[in-house]
Backbone as XML, in Angstrom:
<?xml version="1.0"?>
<chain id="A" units="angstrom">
  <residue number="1" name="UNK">
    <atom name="N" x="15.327" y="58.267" z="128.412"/>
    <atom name="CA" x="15.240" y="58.440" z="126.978"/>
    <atom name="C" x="15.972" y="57.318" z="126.241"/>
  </residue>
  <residue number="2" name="UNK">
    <atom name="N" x="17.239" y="56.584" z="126.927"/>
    <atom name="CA" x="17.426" y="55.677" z="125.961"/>
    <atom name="C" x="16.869" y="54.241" z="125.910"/>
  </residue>
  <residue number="3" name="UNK">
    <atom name="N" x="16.259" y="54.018" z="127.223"/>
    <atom name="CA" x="15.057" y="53.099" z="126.492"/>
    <atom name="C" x="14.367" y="53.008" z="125.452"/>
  </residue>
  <residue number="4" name="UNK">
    <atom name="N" x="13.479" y="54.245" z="125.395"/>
    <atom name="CA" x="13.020" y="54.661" z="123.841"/>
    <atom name="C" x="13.538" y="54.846" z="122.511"/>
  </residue>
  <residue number="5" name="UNK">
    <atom name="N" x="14.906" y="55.278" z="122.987"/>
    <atom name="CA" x="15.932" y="55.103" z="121.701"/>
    <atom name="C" x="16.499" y="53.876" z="121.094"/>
  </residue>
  <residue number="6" name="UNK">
    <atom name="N" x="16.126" y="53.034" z="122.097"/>
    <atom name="CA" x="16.356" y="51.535" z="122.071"/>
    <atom name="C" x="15.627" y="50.603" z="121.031"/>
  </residue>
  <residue number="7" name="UNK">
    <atom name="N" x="14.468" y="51.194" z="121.613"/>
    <atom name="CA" x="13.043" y="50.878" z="121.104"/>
    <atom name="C" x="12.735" y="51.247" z="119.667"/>
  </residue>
  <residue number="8" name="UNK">
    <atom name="N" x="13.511" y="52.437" z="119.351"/>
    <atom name="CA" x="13.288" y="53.095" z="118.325"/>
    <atom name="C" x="14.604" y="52.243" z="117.118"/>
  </residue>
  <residue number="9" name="UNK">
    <atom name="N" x="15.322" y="52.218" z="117.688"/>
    <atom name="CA" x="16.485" y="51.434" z="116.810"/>
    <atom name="C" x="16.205" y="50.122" z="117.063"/>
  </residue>
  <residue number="10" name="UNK">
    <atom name="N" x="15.922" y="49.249" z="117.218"/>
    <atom name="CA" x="15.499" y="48.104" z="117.470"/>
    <atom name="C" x="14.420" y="47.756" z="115.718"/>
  </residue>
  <residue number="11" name="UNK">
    <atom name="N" x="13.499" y="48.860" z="116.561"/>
    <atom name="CA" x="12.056" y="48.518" z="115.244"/>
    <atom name="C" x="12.787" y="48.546" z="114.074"/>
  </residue>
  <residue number="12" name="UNK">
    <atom name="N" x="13.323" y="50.021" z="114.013"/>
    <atom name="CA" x="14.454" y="50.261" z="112.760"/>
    <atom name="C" x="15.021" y="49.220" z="111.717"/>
  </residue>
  <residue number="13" name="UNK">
    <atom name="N" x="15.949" y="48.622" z="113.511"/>
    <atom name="CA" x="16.527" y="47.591" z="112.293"/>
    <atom name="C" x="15.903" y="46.016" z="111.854"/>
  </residue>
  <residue number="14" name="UNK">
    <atom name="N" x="14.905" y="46.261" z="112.217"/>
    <atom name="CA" x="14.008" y="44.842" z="112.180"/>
    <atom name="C" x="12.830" y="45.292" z="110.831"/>
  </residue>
  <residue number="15" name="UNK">
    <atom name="N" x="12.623" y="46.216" z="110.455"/>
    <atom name="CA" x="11.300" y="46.670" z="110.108"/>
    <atom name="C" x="11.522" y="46.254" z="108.359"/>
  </residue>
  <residue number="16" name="UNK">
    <atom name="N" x="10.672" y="45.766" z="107.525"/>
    <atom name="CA" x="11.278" y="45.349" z="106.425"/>
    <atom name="C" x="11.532" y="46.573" z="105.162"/>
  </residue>
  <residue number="17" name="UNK">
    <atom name="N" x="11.727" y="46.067" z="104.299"/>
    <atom name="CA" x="12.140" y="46.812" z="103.191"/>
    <atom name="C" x="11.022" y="46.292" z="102.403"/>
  </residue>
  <residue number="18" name="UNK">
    <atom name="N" x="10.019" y="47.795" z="101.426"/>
    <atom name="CA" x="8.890" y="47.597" z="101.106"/>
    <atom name="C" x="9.345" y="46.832" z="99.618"/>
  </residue>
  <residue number="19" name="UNK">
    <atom name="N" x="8.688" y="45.688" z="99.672"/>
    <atom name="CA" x="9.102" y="45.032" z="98.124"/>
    <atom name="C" x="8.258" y="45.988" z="97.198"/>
  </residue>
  <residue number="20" name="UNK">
    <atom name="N" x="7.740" y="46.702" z="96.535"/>
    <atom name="CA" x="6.840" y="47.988" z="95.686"/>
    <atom name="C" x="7.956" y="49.103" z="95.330"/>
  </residue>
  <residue number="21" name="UNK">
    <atom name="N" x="9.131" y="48.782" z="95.994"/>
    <atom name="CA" x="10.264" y="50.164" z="96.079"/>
    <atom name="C" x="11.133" y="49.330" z="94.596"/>
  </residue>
  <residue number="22" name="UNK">
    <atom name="N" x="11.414" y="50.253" z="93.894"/>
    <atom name="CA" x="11.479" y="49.873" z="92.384"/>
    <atom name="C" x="13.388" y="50.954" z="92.240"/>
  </residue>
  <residue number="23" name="UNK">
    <atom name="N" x="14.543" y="50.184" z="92.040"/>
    <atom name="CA" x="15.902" y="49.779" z="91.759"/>
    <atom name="C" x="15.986" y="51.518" z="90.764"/>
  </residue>
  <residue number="24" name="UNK">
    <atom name="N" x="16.337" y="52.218" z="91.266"/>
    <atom name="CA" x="17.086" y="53.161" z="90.360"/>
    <atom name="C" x="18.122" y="53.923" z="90.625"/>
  </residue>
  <residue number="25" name="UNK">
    <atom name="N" x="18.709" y="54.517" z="89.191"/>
    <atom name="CA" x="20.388" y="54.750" z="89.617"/>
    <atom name="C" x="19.768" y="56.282" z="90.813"/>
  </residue>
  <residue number="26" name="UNK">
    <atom name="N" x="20.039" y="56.500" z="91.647"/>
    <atom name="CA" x="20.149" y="57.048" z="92.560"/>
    <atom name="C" x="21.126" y="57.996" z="92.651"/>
  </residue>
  <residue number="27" name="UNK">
    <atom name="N" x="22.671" y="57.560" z="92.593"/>
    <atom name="CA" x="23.560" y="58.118" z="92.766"/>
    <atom name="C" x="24.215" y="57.926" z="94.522"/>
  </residue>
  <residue number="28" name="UNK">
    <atom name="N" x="23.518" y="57.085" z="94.384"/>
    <atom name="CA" x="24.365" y="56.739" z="96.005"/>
    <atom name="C" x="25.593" y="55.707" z="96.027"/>
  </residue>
  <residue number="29" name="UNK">
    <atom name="N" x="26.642" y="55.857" z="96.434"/>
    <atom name="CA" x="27.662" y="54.488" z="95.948"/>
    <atom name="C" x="27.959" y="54.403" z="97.204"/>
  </residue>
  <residue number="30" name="UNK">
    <atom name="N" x="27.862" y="52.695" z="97.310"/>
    <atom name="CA" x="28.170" y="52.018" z="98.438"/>
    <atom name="C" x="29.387" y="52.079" z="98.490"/>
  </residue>
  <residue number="31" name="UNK">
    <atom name="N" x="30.789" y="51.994" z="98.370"/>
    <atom name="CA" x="31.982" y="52.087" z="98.114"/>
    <atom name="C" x="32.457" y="53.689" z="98.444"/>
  </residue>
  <residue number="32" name="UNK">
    <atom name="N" x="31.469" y="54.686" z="98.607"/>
    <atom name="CA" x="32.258" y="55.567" z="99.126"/>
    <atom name="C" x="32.215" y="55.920" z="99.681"/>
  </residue>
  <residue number="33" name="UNK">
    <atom name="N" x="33.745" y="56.164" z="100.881"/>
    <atom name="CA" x="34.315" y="56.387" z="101.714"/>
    <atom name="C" x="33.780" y="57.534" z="102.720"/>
  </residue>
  <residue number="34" name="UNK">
    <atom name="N" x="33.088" y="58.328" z="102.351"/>
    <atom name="CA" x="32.853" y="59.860" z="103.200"/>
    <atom name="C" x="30.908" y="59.976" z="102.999"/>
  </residue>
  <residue number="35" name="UNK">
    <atom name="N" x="30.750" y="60.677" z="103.621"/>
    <atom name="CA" x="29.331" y="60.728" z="104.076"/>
    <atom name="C" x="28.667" y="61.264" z="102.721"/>
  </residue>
  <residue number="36" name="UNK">
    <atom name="N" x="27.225" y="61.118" z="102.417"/>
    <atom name="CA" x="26.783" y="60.806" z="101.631"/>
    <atom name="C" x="25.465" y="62.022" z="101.728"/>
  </residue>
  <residue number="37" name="UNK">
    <atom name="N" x="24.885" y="63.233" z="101.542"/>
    <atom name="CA" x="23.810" y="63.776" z="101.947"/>
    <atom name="C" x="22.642" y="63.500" z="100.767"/>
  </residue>
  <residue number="38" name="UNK">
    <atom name="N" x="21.392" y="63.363" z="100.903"/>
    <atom name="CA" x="20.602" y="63.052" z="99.911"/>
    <atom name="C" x="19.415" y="63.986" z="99.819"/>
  </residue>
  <residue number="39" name="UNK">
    <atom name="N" x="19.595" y="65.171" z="99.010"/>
    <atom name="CA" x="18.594" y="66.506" z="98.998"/>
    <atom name="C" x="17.609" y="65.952" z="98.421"/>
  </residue>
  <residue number="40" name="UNK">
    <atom name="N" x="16.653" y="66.958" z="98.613"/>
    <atom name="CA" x="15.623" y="67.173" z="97.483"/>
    <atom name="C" x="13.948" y="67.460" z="97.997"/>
  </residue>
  <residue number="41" name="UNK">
    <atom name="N" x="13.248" y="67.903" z="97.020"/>
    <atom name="CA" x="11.676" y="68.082" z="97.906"/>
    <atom name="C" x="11.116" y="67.258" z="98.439"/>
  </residue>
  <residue number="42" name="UNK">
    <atom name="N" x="10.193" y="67.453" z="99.171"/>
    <atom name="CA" x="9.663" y="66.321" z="99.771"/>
    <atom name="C" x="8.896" y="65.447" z="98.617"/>
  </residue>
  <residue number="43" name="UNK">
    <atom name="N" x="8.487" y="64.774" z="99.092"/>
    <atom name="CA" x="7.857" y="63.367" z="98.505"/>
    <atom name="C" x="8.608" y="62.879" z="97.225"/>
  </residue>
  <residue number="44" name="UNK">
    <atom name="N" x="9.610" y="62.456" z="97.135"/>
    <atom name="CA" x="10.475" y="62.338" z="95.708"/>
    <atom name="C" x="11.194" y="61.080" z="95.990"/>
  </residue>
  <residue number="45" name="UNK">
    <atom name="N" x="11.168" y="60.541" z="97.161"/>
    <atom name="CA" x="12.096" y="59.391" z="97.595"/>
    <atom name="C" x="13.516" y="59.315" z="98.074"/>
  </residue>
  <residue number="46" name="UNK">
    <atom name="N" x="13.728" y="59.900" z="99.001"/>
    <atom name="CA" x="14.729" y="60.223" z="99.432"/>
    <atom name="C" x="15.034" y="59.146" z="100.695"/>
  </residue>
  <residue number="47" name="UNK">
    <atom name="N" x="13.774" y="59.029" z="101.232"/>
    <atom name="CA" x="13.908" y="57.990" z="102.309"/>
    <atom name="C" x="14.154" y="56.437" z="101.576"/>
  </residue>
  <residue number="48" name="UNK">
    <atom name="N" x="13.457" y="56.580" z="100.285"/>
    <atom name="CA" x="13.364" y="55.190" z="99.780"/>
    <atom name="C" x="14.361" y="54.762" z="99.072"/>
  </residue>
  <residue number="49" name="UNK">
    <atom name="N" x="15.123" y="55.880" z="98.577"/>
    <atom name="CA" x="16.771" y="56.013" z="98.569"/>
    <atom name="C" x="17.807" y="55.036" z="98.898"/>
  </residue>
  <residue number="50" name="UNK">
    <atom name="N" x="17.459" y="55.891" z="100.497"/>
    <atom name="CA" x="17.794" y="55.097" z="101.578"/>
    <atom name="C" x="17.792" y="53.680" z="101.773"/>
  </residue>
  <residue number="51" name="UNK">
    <atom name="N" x="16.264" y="53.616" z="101.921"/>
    <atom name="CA" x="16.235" y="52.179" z="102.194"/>
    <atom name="C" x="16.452" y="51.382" z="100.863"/>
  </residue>
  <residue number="52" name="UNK">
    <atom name="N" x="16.551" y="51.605" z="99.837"/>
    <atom name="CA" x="17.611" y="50.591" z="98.824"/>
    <atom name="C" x="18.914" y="50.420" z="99.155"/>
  </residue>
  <residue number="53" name="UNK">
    <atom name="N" x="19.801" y="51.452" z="99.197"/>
    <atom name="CA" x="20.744" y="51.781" z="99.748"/>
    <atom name="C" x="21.612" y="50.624" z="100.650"/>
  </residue>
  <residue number="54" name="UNK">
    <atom name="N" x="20.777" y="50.736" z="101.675"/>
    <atom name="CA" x="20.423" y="49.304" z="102.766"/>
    <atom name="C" x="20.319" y="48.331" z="102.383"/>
  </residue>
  <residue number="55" name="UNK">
    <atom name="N" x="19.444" y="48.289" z="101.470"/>
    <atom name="CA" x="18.978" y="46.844" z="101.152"/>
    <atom name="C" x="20.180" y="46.008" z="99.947"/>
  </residue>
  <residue number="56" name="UNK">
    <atom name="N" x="20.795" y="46.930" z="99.431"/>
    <atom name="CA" x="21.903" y="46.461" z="98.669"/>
    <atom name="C" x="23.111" y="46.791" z="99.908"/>
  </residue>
  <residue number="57" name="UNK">
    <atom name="N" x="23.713" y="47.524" z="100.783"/>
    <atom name="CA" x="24.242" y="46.812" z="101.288"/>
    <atom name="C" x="24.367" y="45.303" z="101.907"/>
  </residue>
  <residue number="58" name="UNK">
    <atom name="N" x="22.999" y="45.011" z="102.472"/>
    <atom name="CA" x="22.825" y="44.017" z="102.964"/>
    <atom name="C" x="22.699" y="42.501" z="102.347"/>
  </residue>
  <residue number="59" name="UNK">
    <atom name="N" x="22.264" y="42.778" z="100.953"/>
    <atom name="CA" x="22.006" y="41.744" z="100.316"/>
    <atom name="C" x="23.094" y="41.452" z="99.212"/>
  </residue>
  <residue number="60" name="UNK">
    <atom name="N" x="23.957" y="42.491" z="99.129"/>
    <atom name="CA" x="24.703" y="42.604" z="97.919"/>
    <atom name="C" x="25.769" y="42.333" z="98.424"/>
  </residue>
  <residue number="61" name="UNK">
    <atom name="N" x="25.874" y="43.679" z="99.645"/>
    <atom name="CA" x="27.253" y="43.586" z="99.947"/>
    <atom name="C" x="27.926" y="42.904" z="100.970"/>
  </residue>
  <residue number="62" name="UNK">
    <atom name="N" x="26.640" y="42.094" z="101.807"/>
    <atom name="CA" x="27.255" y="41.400" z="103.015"/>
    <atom name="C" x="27.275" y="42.268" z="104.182"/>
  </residue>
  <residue number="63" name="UNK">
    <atom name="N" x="26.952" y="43.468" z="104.803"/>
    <atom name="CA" x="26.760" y="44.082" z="105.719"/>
    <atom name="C" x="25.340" y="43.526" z="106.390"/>
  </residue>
  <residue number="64" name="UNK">
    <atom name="N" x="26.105" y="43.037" z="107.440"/>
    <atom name="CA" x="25.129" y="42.681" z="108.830"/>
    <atom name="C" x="24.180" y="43.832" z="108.772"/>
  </residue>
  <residue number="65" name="UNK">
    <atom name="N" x="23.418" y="43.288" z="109.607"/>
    <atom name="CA" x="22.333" y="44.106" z="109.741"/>
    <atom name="C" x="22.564" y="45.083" z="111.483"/>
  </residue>
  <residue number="66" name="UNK">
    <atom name="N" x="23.513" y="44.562" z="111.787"/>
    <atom name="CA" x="23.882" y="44.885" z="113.490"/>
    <atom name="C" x="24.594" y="46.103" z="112.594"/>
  </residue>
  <residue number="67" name="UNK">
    <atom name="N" x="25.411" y="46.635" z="111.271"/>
    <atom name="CA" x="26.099" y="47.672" z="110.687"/>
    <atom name="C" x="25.286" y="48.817" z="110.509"/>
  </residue>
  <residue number="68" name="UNK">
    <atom name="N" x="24.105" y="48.253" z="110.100"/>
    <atom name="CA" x="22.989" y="49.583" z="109.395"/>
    <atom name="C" x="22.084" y="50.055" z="110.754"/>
  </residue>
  <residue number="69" name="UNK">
    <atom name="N" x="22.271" y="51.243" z="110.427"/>
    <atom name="CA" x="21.758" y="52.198" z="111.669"/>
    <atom name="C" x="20.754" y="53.312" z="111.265"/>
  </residue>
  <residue number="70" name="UNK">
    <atom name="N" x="19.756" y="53.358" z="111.193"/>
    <atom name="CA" x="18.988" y="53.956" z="110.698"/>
    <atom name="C" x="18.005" y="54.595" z="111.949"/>
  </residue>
  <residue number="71" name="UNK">
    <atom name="N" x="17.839" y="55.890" z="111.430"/>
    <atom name="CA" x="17.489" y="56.740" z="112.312"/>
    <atom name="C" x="16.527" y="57.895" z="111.963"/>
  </residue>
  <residue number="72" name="UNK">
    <atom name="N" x="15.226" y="58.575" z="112.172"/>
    <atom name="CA" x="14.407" y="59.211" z="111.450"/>
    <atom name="C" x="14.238" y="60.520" z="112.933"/>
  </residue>
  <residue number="73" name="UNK">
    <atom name="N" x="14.252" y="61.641" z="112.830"/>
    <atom name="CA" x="14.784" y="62.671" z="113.883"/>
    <atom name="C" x="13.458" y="63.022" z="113.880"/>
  </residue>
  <residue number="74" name="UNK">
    <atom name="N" x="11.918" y="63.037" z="112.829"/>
    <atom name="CA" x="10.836" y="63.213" z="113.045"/>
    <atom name="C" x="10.055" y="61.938" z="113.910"/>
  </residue>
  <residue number="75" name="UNK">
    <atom name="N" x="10.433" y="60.982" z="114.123"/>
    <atom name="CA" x="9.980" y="60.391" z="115.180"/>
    <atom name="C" x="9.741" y="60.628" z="116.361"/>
  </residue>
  <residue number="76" name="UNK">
    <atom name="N" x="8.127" y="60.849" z="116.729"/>
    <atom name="CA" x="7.263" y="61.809" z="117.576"/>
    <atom name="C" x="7.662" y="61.277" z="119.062"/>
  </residue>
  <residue number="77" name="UNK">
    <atom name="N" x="8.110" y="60.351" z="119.404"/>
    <atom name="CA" x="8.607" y="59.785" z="120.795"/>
    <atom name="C" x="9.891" y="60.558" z="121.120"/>
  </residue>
  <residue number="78" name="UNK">
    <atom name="N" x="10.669" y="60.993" z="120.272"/>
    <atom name="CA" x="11.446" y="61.611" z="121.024"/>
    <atom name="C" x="11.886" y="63.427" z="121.060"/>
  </residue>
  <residue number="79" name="UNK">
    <atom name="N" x="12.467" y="63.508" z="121.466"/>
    <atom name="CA" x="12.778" y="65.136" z="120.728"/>
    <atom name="C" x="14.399" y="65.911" z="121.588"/>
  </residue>
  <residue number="80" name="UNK">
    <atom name="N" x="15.309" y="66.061" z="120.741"/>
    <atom name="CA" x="16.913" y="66.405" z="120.929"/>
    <atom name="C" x="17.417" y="67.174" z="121.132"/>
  </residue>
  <residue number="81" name="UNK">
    <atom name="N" x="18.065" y="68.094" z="122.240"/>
    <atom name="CA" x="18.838" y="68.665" z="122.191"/>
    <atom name="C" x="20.232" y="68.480" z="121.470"/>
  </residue>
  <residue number="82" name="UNK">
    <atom name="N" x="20.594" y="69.354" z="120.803"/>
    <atom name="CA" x="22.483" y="69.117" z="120.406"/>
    <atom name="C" x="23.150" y="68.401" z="120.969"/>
  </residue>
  <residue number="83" name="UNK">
    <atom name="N" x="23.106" y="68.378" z="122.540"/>
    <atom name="CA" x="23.798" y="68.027" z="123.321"/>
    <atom name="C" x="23.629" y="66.138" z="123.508"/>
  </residue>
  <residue number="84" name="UNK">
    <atom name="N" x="22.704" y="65.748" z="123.178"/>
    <atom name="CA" x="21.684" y="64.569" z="123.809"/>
    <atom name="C" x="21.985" y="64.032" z="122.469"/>
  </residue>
  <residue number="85" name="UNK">
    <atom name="N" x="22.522" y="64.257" z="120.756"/>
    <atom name="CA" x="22.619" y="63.315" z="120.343"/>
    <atom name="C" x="23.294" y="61.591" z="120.517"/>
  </residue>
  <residue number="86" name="UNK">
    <atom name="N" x="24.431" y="62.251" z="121.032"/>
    <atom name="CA" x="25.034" y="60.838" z="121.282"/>
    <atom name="C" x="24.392" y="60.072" z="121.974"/>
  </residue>
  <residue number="87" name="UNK">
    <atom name="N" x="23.517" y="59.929" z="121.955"/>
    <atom name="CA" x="22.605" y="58.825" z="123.159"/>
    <atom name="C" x="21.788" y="58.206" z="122.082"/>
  </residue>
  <residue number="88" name="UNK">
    <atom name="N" x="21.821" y="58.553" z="120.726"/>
    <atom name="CA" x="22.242" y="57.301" z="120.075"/>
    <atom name="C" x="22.775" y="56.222" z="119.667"/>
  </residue>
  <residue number="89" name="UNK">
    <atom name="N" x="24.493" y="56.855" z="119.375"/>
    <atom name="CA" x="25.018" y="56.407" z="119.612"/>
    <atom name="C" x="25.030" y="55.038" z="120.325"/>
  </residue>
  <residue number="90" name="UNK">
    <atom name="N" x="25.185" y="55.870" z="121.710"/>
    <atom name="CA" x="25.428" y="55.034" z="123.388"/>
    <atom name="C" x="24.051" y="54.042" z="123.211"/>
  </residue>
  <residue number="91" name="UNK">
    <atom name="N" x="22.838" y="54.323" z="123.002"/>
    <atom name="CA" x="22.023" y="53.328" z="122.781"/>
    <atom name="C" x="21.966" y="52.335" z="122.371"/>
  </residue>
  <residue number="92" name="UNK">
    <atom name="N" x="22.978" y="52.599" z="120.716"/>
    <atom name="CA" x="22.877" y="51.111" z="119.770"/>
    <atom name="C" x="24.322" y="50.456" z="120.411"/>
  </residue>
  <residue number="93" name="UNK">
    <atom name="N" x="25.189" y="51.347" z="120.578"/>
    <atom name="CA" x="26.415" y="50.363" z="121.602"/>
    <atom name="C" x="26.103" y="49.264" z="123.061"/>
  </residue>
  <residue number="94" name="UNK">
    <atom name="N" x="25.039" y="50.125" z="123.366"/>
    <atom name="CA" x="24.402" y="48.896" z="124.697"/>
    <atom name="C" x="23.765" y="48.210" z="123.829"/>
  </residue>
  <residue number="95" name="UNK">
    <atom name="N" x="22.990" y="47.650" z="122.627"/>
    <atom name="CA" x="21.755" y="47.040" z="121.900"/>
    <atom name="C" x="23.465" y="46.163" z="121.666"/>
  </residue>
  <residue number="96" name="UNK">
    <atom name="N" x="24.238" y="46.407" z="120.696"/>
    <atom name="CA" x="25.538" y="45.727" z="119.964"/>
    <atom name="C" x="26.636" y="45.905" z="120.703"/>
  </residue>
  <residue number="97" name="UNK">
    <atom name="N" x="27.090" y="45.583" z="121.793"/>
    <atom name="CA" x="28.361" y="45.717" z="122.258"/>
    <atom name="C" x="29.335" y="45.387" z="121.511"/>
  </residue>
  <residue number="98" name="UNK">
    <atom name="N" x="29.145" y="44.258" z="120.484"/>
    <atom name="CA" x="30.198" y="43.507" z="119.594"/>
    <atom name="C" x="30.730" y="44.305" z="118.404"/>
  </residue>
  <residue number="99" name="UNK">
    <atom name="N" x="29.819" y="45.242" z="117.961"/>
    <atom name="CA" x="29.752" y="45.789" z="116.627"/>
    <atom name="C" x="30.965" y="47.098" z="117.100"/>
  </residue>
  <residue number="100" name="UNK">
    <atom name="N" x="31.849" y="46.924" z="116.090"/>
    <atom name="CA" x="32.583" y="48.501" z="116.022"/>
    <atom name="C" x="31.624" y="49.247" z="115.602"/>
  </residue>
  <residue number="101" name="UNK">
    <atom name="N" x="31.597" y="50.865" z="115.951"/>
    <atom name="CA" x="30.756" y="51.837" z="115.108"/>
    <atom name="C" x="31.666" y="52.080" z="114.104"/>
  </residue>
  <residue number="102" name="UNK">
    <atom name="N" x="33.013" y="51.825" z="113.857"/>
    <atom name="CA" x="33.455" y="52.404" z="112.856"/>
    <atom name="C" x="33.175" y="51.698" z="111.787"/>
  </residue>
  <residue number="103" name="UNK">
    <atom name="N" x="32.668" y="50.677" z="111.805"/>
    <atom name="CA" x="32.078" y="49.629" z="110.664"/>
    <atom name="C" x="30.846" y="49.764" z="110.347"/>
  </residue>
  <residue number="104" name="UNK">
    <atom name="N" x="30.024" y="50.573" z="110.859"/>
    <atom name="CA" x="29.028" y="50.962" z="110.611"/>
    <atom name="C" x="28.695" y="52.349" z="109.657"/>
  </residue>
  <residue number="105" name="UNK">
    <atom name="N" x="27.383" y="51.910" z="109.340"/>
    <atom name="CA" x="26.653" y="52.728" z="108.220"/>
    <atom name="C" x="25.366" y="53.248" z="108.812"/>
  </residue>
  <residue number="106" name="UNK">
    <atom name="N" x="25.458" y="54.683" z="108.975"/>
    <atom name="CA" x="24.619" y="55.595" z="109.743"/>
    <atom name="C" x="23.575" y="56.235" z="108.426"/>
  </residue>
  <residue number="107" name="UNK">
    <atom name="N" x="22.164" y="55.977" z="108.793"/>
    <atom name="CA" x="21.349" y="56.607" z="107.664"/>
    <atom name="C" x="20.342" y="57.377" z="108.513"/>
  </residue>
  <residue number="108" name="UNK">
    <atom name="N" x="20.652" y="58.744" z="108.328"/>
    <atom name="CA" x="19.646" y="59.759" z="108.943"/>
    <atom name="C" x="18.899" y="60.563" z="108.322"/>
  </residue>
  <residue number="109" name="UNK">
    <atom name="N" x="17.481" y="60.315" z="108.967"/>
    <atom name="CA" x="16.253" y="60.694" z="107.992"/>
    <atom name="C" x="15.930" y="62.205" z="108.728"/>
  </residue>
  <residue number="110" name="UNK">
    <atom name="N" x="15.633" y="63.106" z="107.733"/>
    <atom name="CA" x="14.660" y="64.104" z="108.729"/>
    <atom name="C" x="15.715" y="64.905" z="109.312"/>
  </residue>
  <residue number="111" name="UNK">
    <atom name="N" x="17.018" y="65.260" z="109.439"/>
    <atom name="CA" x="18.093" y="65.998" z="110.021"/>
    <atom name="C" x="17.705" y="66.988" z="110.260"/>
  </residue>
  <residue number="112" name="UNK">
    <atom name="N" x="16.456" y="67.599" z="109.812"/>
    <atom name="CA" x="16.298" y="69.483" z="109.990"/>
    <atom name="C" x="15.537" y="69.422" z="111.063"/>
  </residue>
  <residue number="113" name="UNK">
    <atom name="N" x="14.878" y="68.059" z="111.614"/>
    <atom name="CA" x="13.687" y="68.364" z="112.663"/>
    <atom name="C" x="14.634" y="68.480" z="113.923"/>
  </residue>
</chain>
C-alpha cells in the first residue's frame, strides 16, 4: 500500500493549481498556529479553499512545495483502516527524508470517507 500512497502524494504534490479558481476572503489564515477545519455542503469550494490556501502559501509565503501535503481519503486506490493511517505519514518521509514533518502543512480532503 505504500507504493500507492507514494504515487498518490507524488501526483498531489506535482498536480497544478486551476488558474479559473478566483481569490476570496475564505477565512483561512496562514499564520495560524493550530489546525484549521473547513465545513460546509458539498459543492461550495472547500477543496478550492484549499488549494488557494496552498497556493498562497507557496507563492506568497515561501513554503516549499516538499511542506504541502495534501491528501484526499476519497481516492478510489486506496481504502484505511484507523490503524494504517500513518503510512502516510511514513510514505511522504521515505518520498522527503530531508523535510521535518513538523514544518509541514497537512491538507485533508474528504476526512469522513
Amino acid at each position: 500500500m505504500k507504493e500507492i500512497l507514494k504515487d498518490i502524494l507524488t501526483e498531489n504534490s506535482t498536480r497544478q493549481i486551476r488558474e479559473e479558481l478566483v481569490l476570496r476572503d475564505t477565512k483561512l489564515y496562514v499564520d495560524l498556529p493550530k489546525m484549521q477545519a473547513v465545513l460546509g455542503p458539498r459543492r461550495v469550494g472547500k477543496t478550492s479553499s484549499m488549494n488557494l490556501y496552498m497556493q498562497e502559501l507557496y507563492r506568497v509565503k515561501g513554503v516549499n512545495s516538499s511542506q504541502l501535503i495534501y491528501f484526499n481519503f476519497e481516492d478510489e486506490r486506496v481504502h484505511f483502516l484507523p490503524e494504517q493511517l500513518d503510512l502516510i505519514l511514513q510514505s511522504w518521509r521515505e518520498l522527503h527524508p530531508q523535510v521535518n514533518l513538523g514544518d509541514c502543512y497537512f491538507f485533508f480532503d474528504e476526512v469522513q470517507a
